[in-house]
PDB file of N, CA and C in Angstrom:
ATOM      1  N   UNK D   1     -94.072  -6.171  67.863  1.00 74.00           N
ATOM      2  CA  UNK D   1     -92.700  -6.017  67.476  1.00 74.00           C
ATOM      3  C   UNK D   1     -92.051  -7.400  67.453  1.00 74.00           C
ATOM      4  N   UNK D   2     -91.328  -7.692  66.737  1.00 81.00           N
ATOM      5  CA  UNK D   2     -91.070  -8.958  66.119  1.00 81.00           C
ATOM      6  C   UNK D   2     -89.235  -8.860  66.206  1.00 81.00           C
ATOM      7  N   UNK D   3     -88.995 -10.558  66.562  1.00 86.00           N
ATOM      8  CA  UNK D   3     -87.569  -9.987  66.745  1.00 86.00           C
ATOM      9  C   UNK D   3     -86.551 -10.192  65.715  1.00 86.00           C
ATOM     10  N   UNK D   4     -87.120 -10.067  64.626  1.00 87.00           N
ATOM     11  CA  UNK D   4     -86.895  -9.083  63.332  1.00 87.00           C
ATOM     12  C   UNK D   4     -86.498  -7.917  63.304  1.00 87.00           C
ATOM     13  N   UNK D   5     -87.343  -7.473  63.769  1.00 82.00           N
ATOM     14  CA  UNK D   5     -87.572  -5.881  63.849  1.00 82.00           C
ATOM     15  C   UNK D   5     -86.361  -5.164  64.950  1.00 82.00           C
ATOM     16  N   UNK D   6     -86.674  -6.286  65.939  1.00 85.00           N
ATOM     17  CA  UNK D   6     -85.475  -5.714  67.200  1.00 85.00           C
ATOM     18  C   UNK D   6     -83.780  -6.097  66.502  1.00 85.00           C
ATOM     19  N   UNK D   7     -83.563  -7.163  66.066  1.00 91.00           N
ATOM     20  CA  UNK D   7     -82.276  -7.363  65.347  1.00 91.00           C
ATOM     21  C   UNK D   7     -81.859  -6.651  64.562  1.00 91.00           C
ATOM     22  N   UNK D   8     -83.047  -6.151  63.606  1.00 89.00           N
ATOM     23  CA  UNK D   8     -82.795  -4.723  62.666  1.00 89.00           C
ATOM     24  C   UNK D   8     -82.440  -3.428  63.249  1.00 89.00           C
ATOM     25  N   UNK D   9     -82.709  -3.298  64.188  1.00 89.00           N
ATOM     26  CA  UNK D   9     -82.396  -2.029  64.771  1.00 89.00           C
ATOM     27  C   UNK D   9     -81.615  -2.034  65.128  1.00 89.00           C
ATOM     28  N   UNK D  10     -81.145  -2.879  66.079  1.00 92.00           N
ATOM     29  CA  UNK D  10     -80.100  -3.089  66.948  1.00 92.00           C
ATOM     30  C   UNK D  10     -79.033  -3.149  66.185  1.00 92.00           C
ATOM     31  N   UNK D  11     -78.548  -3.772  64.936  1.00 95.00           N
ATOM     32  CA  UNK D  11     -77.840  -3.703  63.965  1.00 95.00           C
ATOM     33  C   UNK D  11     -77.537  -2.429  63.396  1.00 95.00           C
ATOM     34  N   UNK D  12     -78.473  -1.998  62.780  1.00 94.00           N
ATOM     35  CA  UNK D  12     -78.583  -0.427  62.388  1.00 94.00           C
ATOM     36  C   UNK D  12     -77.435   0.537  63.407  1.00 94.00           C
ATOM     37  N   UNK D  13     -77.936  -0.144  64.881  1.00 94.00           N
ATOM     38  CA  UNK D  13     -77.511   0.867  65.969  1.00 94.00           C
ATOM     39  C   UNK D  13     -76.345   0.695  66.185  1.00 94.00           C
ATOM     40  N   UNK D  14     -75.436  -0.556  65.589  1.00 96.00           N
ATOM     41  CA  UNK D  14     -74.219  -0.865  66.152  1.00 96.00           C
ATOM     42  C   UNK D  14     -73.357  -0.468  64.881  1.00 96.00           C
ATOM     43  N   UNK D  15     -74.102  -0.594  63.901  1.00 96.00           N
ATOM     44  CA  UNK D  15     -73.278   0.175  62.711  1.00 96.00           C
ATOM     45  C   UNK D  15     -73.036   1.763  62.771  1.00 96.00           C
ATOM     46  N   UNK D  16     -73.755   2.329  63.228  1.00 96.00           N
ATOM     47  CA  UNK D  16     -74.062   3.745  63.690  1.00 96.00           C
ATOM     48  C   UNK D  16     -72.820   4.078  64.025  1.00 96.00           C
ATOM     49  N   UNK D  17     -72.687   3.101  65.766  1.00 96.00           N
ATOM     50  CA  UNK D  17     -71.606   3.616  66.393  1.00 96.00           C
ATOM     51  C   UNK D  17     -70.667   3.271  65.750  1.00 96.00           C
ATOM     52  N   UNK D  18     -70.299   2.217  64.953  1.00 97.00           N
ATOM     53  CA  UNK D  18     -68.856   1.850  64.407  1.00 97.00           C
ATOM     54  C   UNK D  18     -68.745   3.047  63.242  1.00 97.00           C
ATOM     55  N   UNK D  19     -70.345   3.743  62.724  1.00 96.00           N
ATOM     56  CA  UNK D  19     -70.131   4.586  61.045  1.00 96.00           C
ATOM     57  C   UNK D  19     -69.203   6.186  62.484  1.00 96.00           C
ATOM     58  N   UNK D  20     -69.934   6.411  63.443  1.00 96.00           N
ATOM     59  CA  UNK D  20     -69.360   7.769  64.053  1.00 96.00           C
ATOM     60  C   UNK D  20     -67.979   7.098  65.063  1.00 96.00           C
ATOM     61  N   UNK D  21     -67.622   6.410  65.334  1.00 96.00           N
ATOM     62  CA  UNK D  21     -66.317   6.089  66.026  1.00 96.00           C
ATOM     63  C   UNK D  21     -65.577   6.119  65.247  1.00 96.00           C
ATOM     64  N   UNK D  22     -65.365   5.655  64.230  1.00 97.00           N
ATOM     65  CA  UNK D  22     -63.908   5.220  63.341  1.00 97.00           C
ATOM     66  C   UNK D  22     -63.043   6.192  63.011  1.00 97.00           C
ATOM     67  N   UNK D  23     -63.554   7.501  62.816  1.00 96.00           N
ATOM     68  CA  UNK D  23     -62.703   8.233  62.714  1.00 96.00           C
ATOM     69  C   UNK D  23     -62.139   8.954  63.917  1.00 96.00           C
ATOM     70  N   UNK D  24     -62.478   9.096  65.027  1.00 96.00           N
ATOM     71  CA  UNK D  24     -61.758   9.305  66.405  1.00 96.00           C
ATOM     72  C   UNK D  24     -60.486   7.729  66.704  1.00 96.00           C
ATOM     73  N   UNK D  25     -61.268   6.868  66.575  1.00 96.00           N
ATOM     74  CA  UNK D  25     -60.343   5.916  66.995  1.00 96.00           C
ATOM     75  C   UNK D  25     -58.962   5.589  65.995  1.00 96.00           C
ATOM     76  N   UNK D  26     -59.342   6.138  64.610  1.00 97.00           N
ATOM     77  CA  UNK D  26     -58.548   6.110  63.221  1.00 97.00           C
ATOM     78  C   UNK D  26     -57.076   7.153  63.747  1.00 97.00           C
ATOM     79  N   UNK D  27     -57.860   8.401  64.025  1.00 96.00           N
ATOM     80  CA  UNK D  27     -57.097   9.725  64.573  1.00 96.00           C
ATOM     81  C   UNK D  27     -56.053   9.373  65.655  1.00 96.00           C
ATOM     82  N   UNK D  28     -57.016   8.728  66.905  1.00 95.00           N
ATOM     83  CA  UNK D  28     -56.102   8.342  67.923  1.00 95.00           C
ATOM     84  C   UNK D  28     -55.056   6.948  67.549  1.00 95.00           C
ATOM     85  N   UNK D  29     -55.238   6.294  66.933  1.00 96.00           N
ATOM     86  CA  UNK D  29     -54.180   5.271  66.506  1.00 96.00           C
ATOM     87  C   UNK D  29     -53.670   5.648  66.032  1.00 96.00           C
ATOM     88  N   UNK D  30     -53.341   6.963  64.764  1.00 96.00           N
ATOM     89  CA  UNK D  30     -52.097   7.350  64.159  1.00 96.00           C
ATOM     90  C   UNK D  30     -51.086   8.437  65.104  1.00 96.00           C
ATOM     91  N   UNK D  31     -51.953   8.876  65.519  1.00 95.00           N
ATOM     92  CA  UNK D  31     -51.015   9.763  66.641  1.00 95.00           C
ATOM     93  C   UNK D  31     -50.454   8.653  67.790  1.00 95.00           C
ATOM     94  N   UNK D  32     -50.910   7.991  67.892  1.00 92.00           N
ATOM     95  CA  UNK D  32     -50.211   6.935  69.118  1.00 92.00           C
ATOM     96  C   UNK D  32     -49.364   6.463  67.984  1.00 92.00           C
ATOM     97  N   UNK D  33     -49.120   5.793  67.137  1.00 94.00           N
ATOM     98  CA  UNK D  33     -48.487   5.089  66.329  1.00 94.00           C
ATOM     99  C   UNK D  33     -47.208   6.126  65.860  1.00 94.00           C
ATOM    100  N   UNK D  34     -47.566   7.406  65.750  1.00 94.00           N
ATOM    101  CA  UNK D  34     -46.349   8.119  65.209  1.00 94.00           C
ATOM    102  C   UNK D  34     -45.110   8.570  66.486  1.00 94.00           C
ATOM    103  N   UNK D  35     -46.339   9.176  67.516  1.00 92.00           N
ATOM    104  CA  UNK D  35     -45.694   9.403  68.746  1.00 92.00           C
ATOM    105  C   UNK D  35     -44.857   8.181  69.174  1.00 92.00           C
ATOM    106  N   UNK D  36     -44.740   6.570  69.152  1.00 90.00           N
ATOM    107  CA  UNK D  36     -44.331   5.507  69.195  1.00 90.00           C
ATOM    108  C   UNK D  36     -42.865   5.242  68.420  1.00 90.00           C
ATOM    109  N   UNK D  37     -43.072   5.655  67.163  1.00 92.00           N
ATOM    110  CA  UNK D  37     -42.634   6.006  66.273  1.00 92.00           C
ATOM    111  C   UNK D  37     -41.638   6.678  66.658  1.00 92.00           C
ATOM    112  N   UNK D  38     -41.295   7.903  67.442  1.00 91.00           N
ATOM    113  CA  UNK D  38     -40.652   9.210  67.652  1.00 91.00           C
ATOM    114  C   UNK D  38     -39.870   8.672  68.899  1.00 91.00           C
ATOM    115  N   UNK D  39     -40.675   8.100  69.647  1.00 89.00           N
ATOM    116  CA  UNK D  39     -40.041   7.423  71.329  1.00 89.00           C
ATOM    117  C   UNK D  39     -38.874   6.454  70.804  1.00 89.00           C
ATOM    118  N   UNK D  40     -39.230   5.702  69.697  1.00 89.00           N
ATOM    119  CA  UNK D  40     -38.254   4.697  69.472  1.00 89.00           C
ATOM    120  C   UNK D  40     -37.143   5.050  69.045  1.00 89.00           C
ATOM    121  N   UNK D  41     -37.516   6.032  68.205  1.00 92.00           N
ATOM    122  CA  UNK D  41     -36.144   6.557  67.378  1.00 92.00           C
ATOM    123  C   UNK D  41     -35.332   7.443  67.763  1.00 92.00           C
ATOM    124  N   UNK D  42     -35.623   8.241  69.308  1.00 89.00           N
ATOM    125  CA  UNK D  42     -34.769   9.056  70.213  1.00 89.00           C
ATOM    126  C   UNK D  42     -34.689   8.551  71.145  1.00 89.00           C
ATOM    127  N   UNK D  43     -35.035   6.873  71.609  1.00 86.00           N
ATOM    128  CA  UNK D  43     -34.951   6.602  72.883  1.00 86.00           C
ATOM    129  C   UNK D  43     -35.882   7.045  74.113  1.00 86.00           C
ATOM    130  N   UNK D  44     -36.728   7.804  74.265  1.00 84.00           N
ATOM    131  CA  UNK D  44     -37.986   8.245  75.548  1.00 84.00           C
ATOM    132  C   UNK D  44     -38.491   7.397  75.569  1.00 84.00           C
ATOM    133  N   UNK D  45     -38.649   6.617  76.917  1.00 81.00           N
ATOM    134  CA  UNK D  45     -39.288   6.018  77.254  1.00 81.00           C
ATOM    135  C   UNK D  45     -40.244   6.724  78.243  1.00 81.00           C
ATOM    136  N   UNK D  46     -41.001   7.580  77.884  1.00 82.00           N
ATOM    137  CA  UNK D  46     -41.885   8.144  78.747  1.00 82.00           C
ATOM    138  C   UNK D  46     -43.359   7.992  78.801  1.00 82.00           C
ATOM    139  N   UNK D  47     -43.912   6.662  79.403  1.00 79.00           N
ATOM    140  CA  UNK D  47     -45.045   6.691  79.189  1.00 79.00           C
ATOM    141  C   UNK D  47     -46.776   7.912  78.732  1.00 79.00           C
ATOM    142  N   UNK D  48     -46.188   8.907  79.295  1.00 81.00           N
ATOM    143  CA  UNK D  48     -47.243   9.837  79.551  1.00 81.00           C
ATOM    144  C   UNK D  48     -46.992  10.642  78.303  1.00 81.00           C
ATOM    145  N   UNK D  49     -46.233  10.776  77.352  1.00 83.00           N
ATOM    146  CA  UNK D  49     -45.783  11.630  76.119  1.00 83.00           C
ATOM    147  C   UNK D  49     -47.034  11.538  74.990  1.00 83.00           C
ATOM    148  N   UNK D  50     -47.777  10.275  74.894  1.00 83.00           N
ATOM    149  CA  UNK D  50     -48.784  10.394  74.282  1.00 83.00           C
ATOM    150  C   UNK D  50     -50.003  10.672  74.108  1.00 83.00           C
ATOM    151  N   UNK D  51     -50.566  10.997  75.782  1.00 89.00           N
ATOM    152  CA  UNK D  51     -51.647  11.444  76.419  1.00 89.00           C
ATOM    153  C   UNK D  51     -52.175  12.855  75.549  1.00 89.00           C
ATOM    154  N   UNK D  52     -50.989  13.871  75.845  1.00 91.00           N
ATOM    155  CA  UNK D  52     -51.379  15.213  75.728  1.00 91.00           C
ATOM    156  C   UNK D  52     -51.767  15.151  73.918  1.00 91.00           C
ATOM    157  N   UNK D  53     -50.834  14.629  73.050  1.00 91.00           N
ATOM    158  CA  UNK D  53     -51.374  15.095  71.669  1.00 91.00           C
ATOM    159  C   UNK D  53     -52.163  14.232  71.432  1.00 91.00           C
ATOM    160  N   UNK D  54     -52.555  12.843  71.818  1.00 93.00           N
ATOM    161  CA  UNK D  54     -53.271  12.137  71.543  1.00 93.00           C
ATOM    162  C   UNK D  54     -54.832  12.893  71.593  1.00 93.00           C
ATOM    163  N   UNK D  55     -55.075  13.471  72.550  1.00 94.00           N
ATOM    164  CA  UNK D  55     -56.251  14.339  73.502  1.00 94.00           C
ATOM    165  C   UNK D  55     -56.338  15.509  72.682  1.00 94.00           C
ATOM    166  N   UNK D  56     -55.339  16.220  72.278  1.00 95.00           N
ATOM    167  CA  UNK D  56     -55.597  17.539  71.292  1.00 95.00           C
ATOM    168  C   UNK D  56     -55.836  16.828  70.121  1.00 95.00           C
ATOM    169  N   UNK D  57     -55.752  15.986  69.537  1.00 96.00           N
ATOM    170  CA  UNK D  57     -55.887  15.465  68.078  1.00 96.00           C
ATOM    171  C   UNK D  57     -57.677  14.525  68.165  1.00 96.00           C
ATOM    172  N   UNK D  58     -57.596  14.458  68.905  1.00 96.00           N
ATOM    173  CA  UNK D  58     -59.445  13.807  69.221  1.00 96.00           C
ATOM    174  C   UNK D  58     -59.808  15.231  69.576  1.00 96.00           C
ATOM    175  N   UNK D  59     -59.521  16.084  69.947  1.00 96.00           N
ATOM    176  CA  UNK D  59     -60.398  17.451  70.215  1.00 96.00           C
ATOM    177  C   UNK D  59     -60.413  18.276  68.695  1.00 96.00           C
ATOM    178  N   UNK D  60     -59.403  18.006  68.080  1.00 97.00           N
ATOM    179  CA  UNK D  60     -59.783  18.707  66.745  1.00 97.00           C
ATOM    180  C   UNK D  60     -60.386  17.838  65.691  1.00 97.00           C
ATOM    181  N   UNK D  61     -60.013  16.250  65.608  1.00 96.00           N
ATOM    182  CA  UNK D  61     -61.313  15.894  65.023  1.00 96.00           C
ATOM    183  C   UNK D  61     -62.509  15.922  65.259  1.00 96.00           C
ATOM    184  N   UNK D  62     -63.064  16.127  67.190  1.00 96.00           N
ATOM    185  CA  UNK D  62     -64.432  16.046  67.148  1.00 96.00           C
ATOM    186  C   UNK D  62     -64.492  17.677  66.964  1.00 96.00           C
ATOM    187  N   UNK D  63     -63.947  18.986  66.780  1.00 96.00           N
ATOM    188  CA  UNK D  63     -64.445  20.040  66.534  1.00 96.00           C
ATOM    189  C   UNK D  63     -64.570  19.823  64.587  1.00 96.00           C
ATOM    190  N   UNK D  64     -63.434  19.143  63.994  1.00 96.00           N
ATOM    191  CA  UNK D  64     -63.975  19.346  62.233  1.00 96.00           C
ATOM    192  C   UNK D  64     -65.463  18.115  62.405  1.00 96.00           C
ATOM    193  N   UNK D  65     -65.381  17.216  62.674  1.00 96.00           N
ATOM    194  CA  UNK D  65     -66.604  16.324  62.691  1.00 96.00           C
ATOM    195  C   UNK D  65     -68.034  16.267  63.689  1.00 96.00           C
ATOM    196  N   UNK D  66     -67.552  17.146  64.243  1.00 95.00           N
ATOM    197  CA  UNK D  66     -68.743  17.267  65.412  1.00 95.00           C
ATOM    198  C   UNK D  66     -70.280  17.197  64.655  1.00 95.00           C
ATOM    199  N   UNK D  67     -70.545  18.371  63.789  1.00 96.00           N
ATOM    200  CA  UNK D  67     -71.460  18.619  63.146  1.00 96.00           C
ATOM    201  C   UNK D  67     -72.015  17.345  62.384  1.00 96.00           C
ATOM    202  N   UNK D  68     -71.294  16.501  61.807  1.00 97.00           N
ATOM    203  CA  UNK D  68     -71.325  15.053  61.423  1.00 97.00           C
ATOM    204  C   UNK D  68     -71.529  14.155  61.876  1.00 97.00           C
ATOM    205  N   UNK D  69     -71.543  13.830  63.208  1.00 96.00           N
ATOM    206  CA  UNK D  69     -71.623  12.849  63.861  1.00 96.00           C
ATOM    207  C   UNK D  69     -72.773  13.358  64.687  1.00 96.00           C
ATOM    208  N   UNK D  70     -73.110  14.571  65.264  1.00 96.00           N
ATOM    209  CA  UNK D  70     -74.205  14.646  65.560  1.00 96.00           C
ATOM    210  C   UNK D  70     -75.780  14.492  64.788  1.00 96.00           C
ATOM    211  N   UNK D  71     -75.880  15.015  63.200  1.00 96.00           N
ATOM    212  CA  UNK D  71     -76.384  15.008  62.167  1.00 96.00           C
ATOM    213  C   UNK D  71     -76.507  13.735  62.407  1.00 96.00           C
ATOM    214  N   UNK D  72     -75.814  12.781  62.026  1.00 96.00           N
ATOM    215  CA  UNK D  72     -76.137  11.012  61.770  1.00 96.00           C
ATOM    216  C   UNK D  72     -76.706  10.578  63.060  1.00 96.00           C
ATOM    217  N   UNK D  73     -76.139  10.827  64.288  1.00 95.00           N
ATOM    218  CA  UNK D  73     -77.169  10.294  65.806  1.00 95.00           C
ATOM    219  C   UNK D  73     -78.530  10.995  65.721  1.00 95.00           C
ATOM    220  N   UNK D  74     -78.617  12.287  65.309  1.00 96.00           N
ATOM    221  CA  UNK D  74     -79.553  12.836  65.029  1.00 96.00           C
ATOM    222  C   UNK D  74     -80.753  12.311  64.100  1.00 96.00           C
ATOM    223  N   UNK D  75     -80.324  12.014  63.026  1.00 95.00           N
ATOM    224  CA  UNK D  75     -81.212  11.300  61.984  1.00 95.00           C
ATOM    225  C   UNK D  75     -81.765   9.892  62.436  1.00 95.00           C
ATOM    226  N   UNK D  76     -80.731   9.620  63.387  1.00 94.00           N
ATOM    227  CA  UNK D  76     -81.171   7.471  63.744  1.00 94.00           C
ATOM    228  C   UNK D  76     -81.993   8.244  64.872  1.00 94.00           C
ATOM    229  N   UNK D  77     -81.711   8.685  66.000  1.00 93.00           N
ATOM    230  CA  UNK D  77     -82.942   8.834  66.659  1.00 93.00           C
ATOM    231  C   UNK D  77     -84.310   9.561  66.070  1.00 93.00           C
ATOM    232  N   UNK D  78     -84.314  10.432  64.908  1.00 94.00           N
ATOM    233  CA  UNK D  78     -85.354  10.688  64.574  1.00 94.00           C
ATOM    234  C   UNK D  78     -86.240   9.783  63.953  1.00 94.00           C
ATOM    235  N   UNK D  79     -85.733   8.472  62.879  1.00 91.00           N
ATOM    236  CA  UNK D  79     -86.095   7.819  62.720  1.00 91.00           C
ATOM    237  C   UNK D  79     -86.384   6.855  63.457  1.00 91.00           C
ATOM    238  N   UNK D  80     -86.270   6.848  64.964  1.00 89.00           N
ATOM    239  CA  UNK D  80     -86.118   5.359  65.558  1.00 89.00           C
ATOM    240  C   UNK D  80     -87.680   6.146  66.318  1.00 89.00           C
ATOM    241  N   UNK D  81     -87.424   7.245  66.662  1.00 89.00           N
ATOM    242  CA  UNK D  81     -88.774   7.492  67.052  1.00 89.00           C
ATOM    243  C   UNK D  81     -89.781   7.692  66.163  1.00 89.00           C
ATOM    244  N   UNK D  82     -89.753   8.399  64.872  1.00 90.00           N
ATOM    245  CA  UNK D  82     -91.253   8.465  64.116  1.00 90.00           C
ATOM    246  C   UNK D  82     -91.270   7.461  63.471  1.00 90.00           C
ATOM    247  N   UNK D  83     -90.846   5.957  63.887  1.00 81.00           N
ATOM    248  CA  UNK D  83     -91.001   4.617  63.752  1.00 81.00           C
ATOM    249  C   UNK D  83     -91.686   4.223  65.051  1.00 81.00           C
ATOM    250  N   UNK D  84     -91.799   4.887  66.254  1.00 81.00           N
ATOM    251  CA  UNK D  84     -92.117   4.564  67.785  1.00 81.00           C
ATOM    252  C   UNK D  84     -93.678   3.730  67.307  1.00 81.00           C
ATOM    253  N   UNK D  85     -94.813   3.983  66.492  1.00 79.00           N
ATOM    254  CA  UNK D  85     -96.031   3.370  66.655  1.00 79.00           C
ATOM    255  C   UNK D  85     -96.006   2.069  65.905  1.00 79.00           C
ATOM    256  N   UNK D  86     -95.214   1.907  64.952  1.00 75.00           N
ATOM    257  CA  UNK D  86     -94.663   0.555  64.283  1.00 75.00           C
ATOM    258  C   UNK D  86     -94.306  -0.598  65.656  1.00 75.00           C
ATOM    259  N   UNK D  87     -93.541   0.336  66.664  1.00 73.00           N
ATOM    260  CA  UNK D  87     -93.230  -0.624  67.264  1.00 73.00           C
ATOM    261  C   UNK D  87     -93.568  -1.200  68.429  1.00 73.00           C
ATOM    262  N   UNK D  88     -95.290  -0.739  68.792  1.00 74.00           N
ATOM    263  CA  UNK D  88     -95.664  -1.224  69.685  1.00 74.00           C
ATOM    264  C   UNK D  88     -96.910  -1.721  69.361  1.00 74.00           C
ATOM    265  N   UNK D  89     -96.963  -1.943  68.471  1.00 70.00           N
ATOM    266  CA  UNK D  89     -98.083  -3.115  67.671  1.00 70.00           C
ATOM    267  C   UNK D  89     -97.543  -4.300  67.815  1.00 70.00           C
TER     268      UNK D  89
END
């Protein structure tokens, strides 16, 4: 195994997480951003106001995307293993 081979993967693997994060972290920045939004323009200064929808709005994107993001971790580990004899030559 050549560290070619390890940079390639490892790459692969970090794109992965950035291809299945972005849309949780996309989700949670607009709901923080609107909720922000709402504090300013009625005055609340209540730190804790963004917790609760922030948390229901990542629970309903990972229930519409779940199936998606597992599918794609799914596919890189299948490939990372029926690649396993490549990589111990």
């Amino acid at each position: 195994m050549t560290i070619d081979v390890v940079t390639a993967m490892a790459g692969e693997a970090l794109f992965l997480i950035i291809k299945v994060a972005a849309p949780l972290l996309l989700v949670s920045l607009c709901v923080g951003l609107a909720i922000s939004i709402f504090q300013t323009v009625t005055s609340i200064q209540e730190q804790t106001l963004t917790f609760v929808p922030k948390v229901l709005a990542i629970f309903l994107t990972l229930m519409l995307l779940g199936n998606w993001i597992l599918t794609e971790l799914s596919n890189y580990m299948i490939r990372l293993w029926s690649d396993f004899g490549l990589y111990t030559r």
